[in-house]
Amino acid sequence: MTSKIHVLHIKGISHFNKAGELLWKDKNLDNILHDEGEQYILSAAFATGYSGFGVAPDNLYLGLDTSTRTLAEADTLSLVGENSLTNGYERKALSTRGTGVSGQDFVLNQPSTFYRAESKIWTWSCINAAWTTVTKLFLCTAPSGTSGKLICTVPLSSNRTLQPGDVISAAIYIGLII
């Protein structure tokens, strides 16, 4: 059985062309919580000396995955595909050191019977050349490369190929609900 805790949930994601016209949008997409993501979350709160995990870093990183793989709990960052940094792509650093109030990377709120950390809107802009088709959004512990931990991944409802001048933006929320 796959873990369905809403560790990463896309509140909204949109794709705009260079003229600013909306090409596609979606909201409320579910994630898969990867094994090392589950270990990371539990160790950051309950076993802070756990080898390779432990205390939360200053930032988590949000990225766009281009792989066509079927998601599995055992996935790691080595399976993630990403666009070239020369065309405007980069993982977005989300600070974990805020106090959870307005204007910070995450705001804590209680929309129902549970609490969640809701992000501000993050934007990626395609420059120079078209990007490889984006298929998923992921959250990890590394600013680049494959040495960090893959926490969770959300498959998009529609694959997106960005052309120069196109923008994709997303807001996420993180909550421990089942």
PDB file of C-alpha atoms in Angstrom:
ATOM      1  CA  MET A   1       0.000   0.000   0.000  1.00  0.00           C
ATOM      2  CA  THR A   2       1.369   3.422  -0.925  1.00  0.00           C
ATOM      3  CA  SER A   3       1.520   6.177   1.669  1.00  0.00           C
ATOM      4  CA  LYS A   4      -1.032   8.864   0.802  1.00  0.00           C
ATOM      5  CA  ILE A   5      -0.189  11.447   3.424  1.00  0.00           C
ATOM      6  CA  HIS A   6      -0.474  14.855   1.819  1.00  0.00           C
ATOM      7  CA  VAL A   7       3.134  15.818   2.360  1.00  0.00           C
ATOM      8  CA  LEU A   8       3.197  17.644  -0.937  1.00  0.00           C
ATOM      9  CA  HIS A   9      -0.064  18.629  -2.536  1.00  0.00           C
ATOM     10  CA  ILE A  10      -0.223  21.007  -5.476  1.00  0.00           C
ATOM     11  CA  LYS A  11      -2.587  23.795  -4.510  1.00  0.00           C
ATOM     12  CA  GLY A  12      -2.416  25.154  -8.046  1.00  0.00           C
ATOM     13  CA  ILE A  13      -0.113  24.897 -11.059  1.00  0.00           C
ATOM     14  CA  SER A  14      -0.325  26.927 -14.280  1.00  0.00           C
ATOM     15  CA  HIS A  15       1.463  27.154 -17.643  1.00  0.00           C
ATOM     16  CA  PHE A  16       1.514  30.518 -19.457  1.00  0.00           C
ATOM     17  CA  ASN A  17       2.950  31.351 -22.891  1.00  0.00           C
ATOM     18  CA  LYS A  18       5.272  34.316 -23.513  1.00  0.00           C
ATOM     19  CA  ALA A  19       2.255  36.568 -24.160  1.00  0.00           C
ATOM     20  CA  GLY A  20       0.987  35.762 -20.662  1.00  0.00           C
ATOM     21  CA  GLU A  21      -1.937  33.702 -21.926  1.00  0.00           C
ATOM     22  CA  LEU A  22      -2.981  30.744 -19.782  1.00  0.00           C
ATOM     23  CA  LEU A  23      -2.309  27.470 -21.631  1.00  0.00           C
ATOM     24  CA  TRP A  24      -3.125  25.010 -18.851  1.00  0.00           C
ATOM     25  CA  LYS A  25      -3.902  24.902 -15.158  1.00  0.00           C
ATOM     26  CA  ASP A  26      -4.707  22.338 -12.534  1.00  0.00           C
ATOM     27  CA  LYS A  27      -5.165  22.149  -8.781  1.00  0.00           C
ATOM     28  CA  ASN A  28      -5.363  19.739  -5.865  1.00  0.00           C
ATOM     29  CA  LEU A  29      -3.046  17.053  -7.281  1.00  0.00           C
ATOM     30  CA  ASP A  30      -2.024  14.204  -4.950  1.00  0.00           C
ATOM     31  CA  ASN A  31       1.522  13.018  -4.266  1.00  0.00           C
ATOM     32  CA  ILE A  32       3.407   9.840  -3.613  1.00  0.00           C
ATOM     33  CA  LEU A  33       5.464   9.913  -0.422  1.00  0.00           C
ATOM     34  CA  HIS A  34       8.786   8.163  -1.090  1.00  0.00           C
ATOM     35  CA  ASP A  35      10.434   5.905   1.516  1.00  0.00           C
ATOM     36  CA  GLU A  36      13.323   8.300   2.149  1.00  0.00           C
ATOM     37  CA  GLY A  37      10.832  11.177   2.399  1.00  0.00           C
ATOM     38  CA  GLU A  38       8.940   9.318   5.089  1.00  0.00           C
ATOM     39  CA  GLN A  39      12.219   8.671   6.962  1.00  0.00           C
ATOM     40  CA  TYR A  40      13.236  12.326   6.521  1.00  0.00           C
ATOM     41  CA  ILE A  41      10.007  13.722   8.000  1.00  0.00           C
ATOM     42  CA  LEU A  42       9.955  11.322  10.950  1.00  0.00           C
ATOM     43  CA  SER A  43      13.656  11.776  11.754  1.00  0.00           C
ATOM     44  CA  ALA A  44      13.469  15.596  11.607  1.00  0.00           C
ATOM     45  CA  ALA A  45      10.916  15.587  14.426  1.00  0.00           C
ATOM     46  CA  PHE A  46      11.479  12.369  16.360  1.00  0.00           C
ATOM     47  CA  ALA A  47      15.013  11.008  15.792  1.00  0.00           C
ATOM     48  CA  THR A  48      17.167  14.044  15.016  1.00  0.00           C
ATOM     49  CA  GLY A  49      20.406  12.062  15.230  1.00  0.00           C
ATOM     50  CA  TYR A  50      19.301   9.506  12.619  1.00  0.00           C
ATOM     51  CA  SER A  51      22.206   8.869  10.231  1.00  0.00           C
ATOM     52  CA  GLY A  52      21.799  10.605   6.858  1.00  0.00           C
ATOM     53  CA  PHE A  53      18.568  12.341   7.858  1.00  0.00           C
ATOM     54  CA  GLY A  54      18.060  14.031  11.245  1.00  0.00           C
ATOM     55  CA  VAL A  55      17.421  17.738  11.762  1.00  0.00           C
ATOM     56  CA  ALA A  56      15.683  19.625   8.959  1.00  0.00           C
ATOM     57  CA  PRO A  57      17.962  21.699   6.682  1.00  0.00           C
ATOM     58  CA  ASP A  58      17.536  25.460   6.192  1.00  0.00           C
ATOM     59  CA  ASN A  59      15.854  24.835   2.838  1.00  0.00           C
ATOM     60  CA  LEU A  60      13.900  22.214   0.961  1.00  0.00           C
ATOM     61  CA  TYR A  61      13.913  22.336  -2.837  1.00  0.00           C
ATOM     62  CA  LEU A  62      11.060  22.241  -5.335  1.00  0.00           C
ATOM     63  CA  GLY A  63      11.828  20.963  -8.820  1.00  0.00           C
ATOM     64  CA  LEU A  64      10.290  19.946 -12.117  1.00  0.00           C
ATOM     65  CA  ASP A  65      10.798  16.317 -13.190  1.00  0.00           C
ATOM     66  CA  THR A  66      11.006  15.339 -16.867  1.00  0.00           C
ATOM     67  CA  SER A  67      11.204  11.563 -16.429  1.00  0.00           C
ATOM     68  CA  THR A  68       8.511   9.242 -17.734  1.00  0.00           C
ATOM     69  CA  ARG A  69       8.998   6.632 -15.008  1.00  0.00           C
ATOM     70  CA  THR A  70       6.123   5.182 -13.028  1.00  0.00           C
ATOM     71  CA  LEU A  71       6.392   6.471  -9.471  1.00  0.00           C
ATOM     72  CA  ALA A  72       7.324   4.111  -6.633  1.00  0.00           C
ATOM     73  CA  GLU A  73       7.925   4.565  -2.925  1.00  0.00           C
ATOM     74  CA  ALA A  74      11.535   3.377  -3.374  1.00  0.00           C
ATOM     75  CA  ASP A  75      12.382   6.187  -5.872  1.00  0.00           C
ATOM     76  CA  THR A  76      15.427   8.371  -5.138  1.00  0.00           C
ATOM     77  CA  LEU A  77      16.810  11.578  -6.657  1.00  0.00           C
ATOM     78  CA  SER A  78      18.931   9.516  -9.047  1.00  0.00           C
ATOM     79  CA  LEU A  79      15.715   8.688 -10.968  1.00  0.00           C
ATOM     80  CA  VAL A  80      14.599  12.313 -11.414  1.00  0.00           C
ATOM     81  CA  GLY A  81      15.141  13.977 -14.795  1.00  0.00           C
ATOM     82  CA  GLU A  82      15.537  17.749 -15.011  1.00  0.00           C
ATOM     83  CA  ASN A  83      15.984  20.430 -17.653  1.00  0.00           C
ATOM     84  CA  SER A  84      19.313  22.118 -18.362  1.00  0.00           C
ATOM     85  CA  LEU A  85      20.330  24.959 -16.040  1.00  0.00           C
ATOM     86  CA  THR A  86      21.385  26.931 -19.145  1.00  0.00           C
ATOM     87  CA  ASN A  87      17.756  27.421 -20.196  1.00  0.00           C
ATOM     88  CA  GLY A  88      16.503  29.099 -17.020  1.00  0.00           C
ATOM     89  CA  TYR A  89      15.600  26.023 -14.993  1.00  0.00           C
ATOM     90  CA  GLU A  90      16.647  25.603 -11.362  1.00  0.00           C
ATOM     91  CA  ARG A  91      15.257  24.012  -8.227  1.00  0.00           C
ATOM     92  CA  LYS A  92      13.524  26.576  -6.035  1.00  0.00           C
ATOM     93  CA  ALA A  93      14.811  26.933  -2.447  1.00  0.00           C
ATOM     94  CA  LEU A  94      11.961  26.937   0.096  1.00  0.00           C
ATOM     95  CA  SER A  95      13.116  28.187   3.475  1.00  0.00           C
ATOM     96  CA  THR A  96      12.217  25.992   6.458  1.00  0.00           C
ATOM     97  CA  ARG A  97      13.399  28.632   8.950  1.00  0.00           C
ATOM     98  CA  GLY A  98      10.414  30.990   8.868  1.00  0.00           C
ATOM     99  CA  THR A  99       7.852  31.511  11.605  1.00  0.00           C
ATOM    100  CA  GLY A 100       4.898  30.563   9.389  1.00  0.00           C
ATOM    101  CA  VAL A 101       3.434  34.041   8.945  1.00  0.00           C
ATOM    102  CA  SER A 102       2.409  35.965   5.826  1.00  0.00           C
ATOM    103  CA  GLY A 103       5.181  36.931   3.399  1.00  0.00           C
ATOM    104  CA  GLN A 104       7.412  33.948   4.170  1.00  0.00           C
ATOM    105  CA  ASP A 105       7.979  30.854   2.026  1.00  0.00           C
ATOM    106  CA  PHE A 106       5.388  28.972   4.087  1.00  0.00           C
ATOM    107  CA  VAL A 107       2.333  30.205   5.981  1.00  0.00           C
ATOM    108  CA  LEU A 108       0.776  27.910   8.599  1.00  0.00           C
ATOM    109  CA  ASN A 109      -3.009  27.732   8.493  1.00  0.00           C
ATOM    110  CA  GLN A 110      -5.914  25.494   9.449  1.00  0.00           C
ATOM    111  CA  PRO A 111      -8.346  25.221   6.511  1.00  0.00           C
ATOM    112  CA  SER A 112     -10.346  22.399   8.122  1.00  0.00           C
ATOM    113  CA  THR A 113      -9.680  19.945  10.947  1.00  0.00           C
ATOM    114  CA  PHE A 114      -5.954  19.797  10.132  1.00  0.00           C
ATOM    115  CA  TYR A 115      -3.038  22.220   9.894  1.00  0.00           C
ATOM    116  CA  ARG A 116      -0.891  22.734   6.844  1.00  0.00           C
ATOM    117  CA  ALA A 117       2.067  24.795   5.628  1.00  0.00           C
ATOM    118  CA  GLU A 118       1.051  26.582   2.425  1.00  0.00           C
ATOM    119  CA  SER A 119       3.729  27.960   0.093  1.00  0.00           C
ATOM    120  CA  LYS A 120       3.843  31.174  -1.814  1.00  0.00           C
ATOM    121  CA  ILE A 121       3.739  30.887  -5.617  1.00  0.00           C
ATOM    122  CA  TRP A 122       6.970  29.650  -7.231  1.00  0.00           C
ATOM    123  CA  THR A 123       7.725  30.428 -10.885  1.00  0.00           C
ATOM    124  CA  TRP A 124      10.046  28.912 -13.508  1.00  0.00           C
ATOM    125  CA  SER A 125      10.721  30.776 -16.767  1.00  0.00           C
ATOM    126  CA  CYS A 126      11.939  29.041 -19.919  1.00  0.00           C
ATOM    127  CA  ILE A 127      14.668  30.964 -21.774  1.00  0.00           C
ATOM    128  CA  ASN A 128      16.851  30.317 -24.853  1.00  0.00           C
ATOM    129  CA  ALA A 129      15.474  26.894 -25.881  1.00  0.00           C
ATOM    130  CA  ALA A 130      12.419  24.699 -25.259  1.00  0.00           C
ATOM    131  CA  TRP A 131      12.515  22.525 -22.173  1.00  0.00           C
ATOM    132  CA  THR A 132      12.201  18.771 -22.068  1.00  0.00           C
ATOM    133  CA  THR A 133       8.571  17.934 -21.280  1.00  0.00           C
ATOM    134  CA  VAL A 134       7.739  18.398 -17.580  1.00  0.00           C
ATOM    135  CA  THR A 135       5.768  15.464 -16.147  1.00  0.00           C
ATOM    136  CA  LYS A 136       5.995  15.885 -12.354  1.00  0.00           C
ATOM    137  CA  LEU A 137       6.778  18.263  -9.494  1.00  0.00           C
ATOM    138  CA  PHE A 138       9.048  17.017  -6.692  1.00  0.00           C
ATOM    139  CA  LEU A 139      10.290  18.077  -3.255  1.00  0.00           C
ATOM    140  CA  CYS A 140      13.789  17.150  -2.074  1.00  0.00           C
ATOM    141  CA  THR A 141      16.615  18.123   0.301  1.00  0.00           C
ATOM    142  CA  ALA A 142      19.304  19.071  -2.271  1.00  0.00           C
ATOM    143  CA  PRO A 143      19.711  22.291  -4.322  1.00  0.00           C
ATOM    144  CA  SER A 144      20.931  20.233  -7.313  1.00  0.00           C
ATOM    145  CA  GLY A 145      22.253  16.807  -8.233  1.00  0.00           C
ATOM    146  CA  THR A 146      21.322  13.442  -6.746  1.00  0.00           C
ATOM    147  CA  SER A 147      23.008  13.454  -3.327  1.00  0.00           C
ATOM    148  CA  GLY A 148      19.960  14.592  -1.336  1.00  0.00           C
ATOM    149  CA  LYS A 149      16.735  12.851  -0.334  1.00  0.00           C
ATOM    150  CA  LEU A 150      13.660  12.690  -2.569  1.00  0.00           C
ATOM    151  CA  ILE A 151      10.740  13.426  -0.253  1.00  0.00           C
ATOM    152  CA  CYS A 152       7.730  13.237  -2.541  1.00  0.00           C
ATOM    153  CA  THR A 153       6.579  13.631  -6.131  1.00  0.00           C
ATOM    154  CA  VAL A 154       3.339  14.794  -7.736  1.00  0.00           C
ATOM    155  CA  PRO A 155       2.534  13.694 -11.298  1.00  0.00           C
ATOM    156  CA  LEU A 156       0.959  16.476 -13.365  1.00  0.00           C
ATOM    157  CA  SER A 157      -2.444  15.775 -14.897  1.00  0.00           C
ATOM    158  CA  SER A 158      -1.044  16.878 -18.262  1.00  0.00           C
ATOM    159  CA  ASN A 159       2.587  16.890 -19.439  1.00  0.00           C
ATOM    160  CA  ARG A 160       3.926  20.380 -20.205  1.00  0.00           C
ATOM    161  CA  THR A 161       6.553  21.416 -22.792  1.00  0.00           C
ATOM    162  CA  LEU A 162       7.693  24.984 -22.225  1.00  0.00           C
ATOM    163  CA  GLN A 163       8.870  27.126 -25.133  1.00  0.00           C
ATOM    164  CA  PRO A 164      11.176  30.166 -24.711  1.00  0.00           C
ATOM    165  CA  GLY A 165       9.198  32.841 -22.862  1.00  0.00           C
ATOM    166  CA  ASP A 166       6.762  30.338 -21.296  1.00  0.00           C
ATOM    167  CA  VAL A 167       6.308  30.283 -17.528  1.00  0.00           C
ATOM    168  CA  ILE A 168       5.105  27.579 -15.186  1.00  0.00           C
ATOM    169  CA  SER A 169       4.064  28.518 -11.652  1.00  0.00           C
ATOM    170  CA  ALA A 170       2.997  26.417  -8.699  1.00  0.00           C
ATOM    171  CA  ALA A 171       1.931  26.732  -5.079  1.00  0.00           C
ATOM    172  CA  ILE A 172       2.030  23.737  -2.775  1.00  0.00           C
ATOM    173  CA  TYR A 173       0.884  22.831   0.666  1.00  0.00           C
ATOM    174  CA  ILE A 174       2.236  20.328   3.090  1.00  0.00           C
ATOM    175  CA  GLY A 175       0.073  18.684   5.735  1.00  0.00           C
ATOM    176  CA  LEU A 176       0.032  15.456   7.676  1.00  0.00           C
ATOM    177  CA  ILE A 177      -3.466  14.287   6.819  1.00  0.00           C
ATOM    178  CA  ILE A 178      -4.641  10.955   5.538  1.00  0.00           C
TER     179      ILE A 178
END
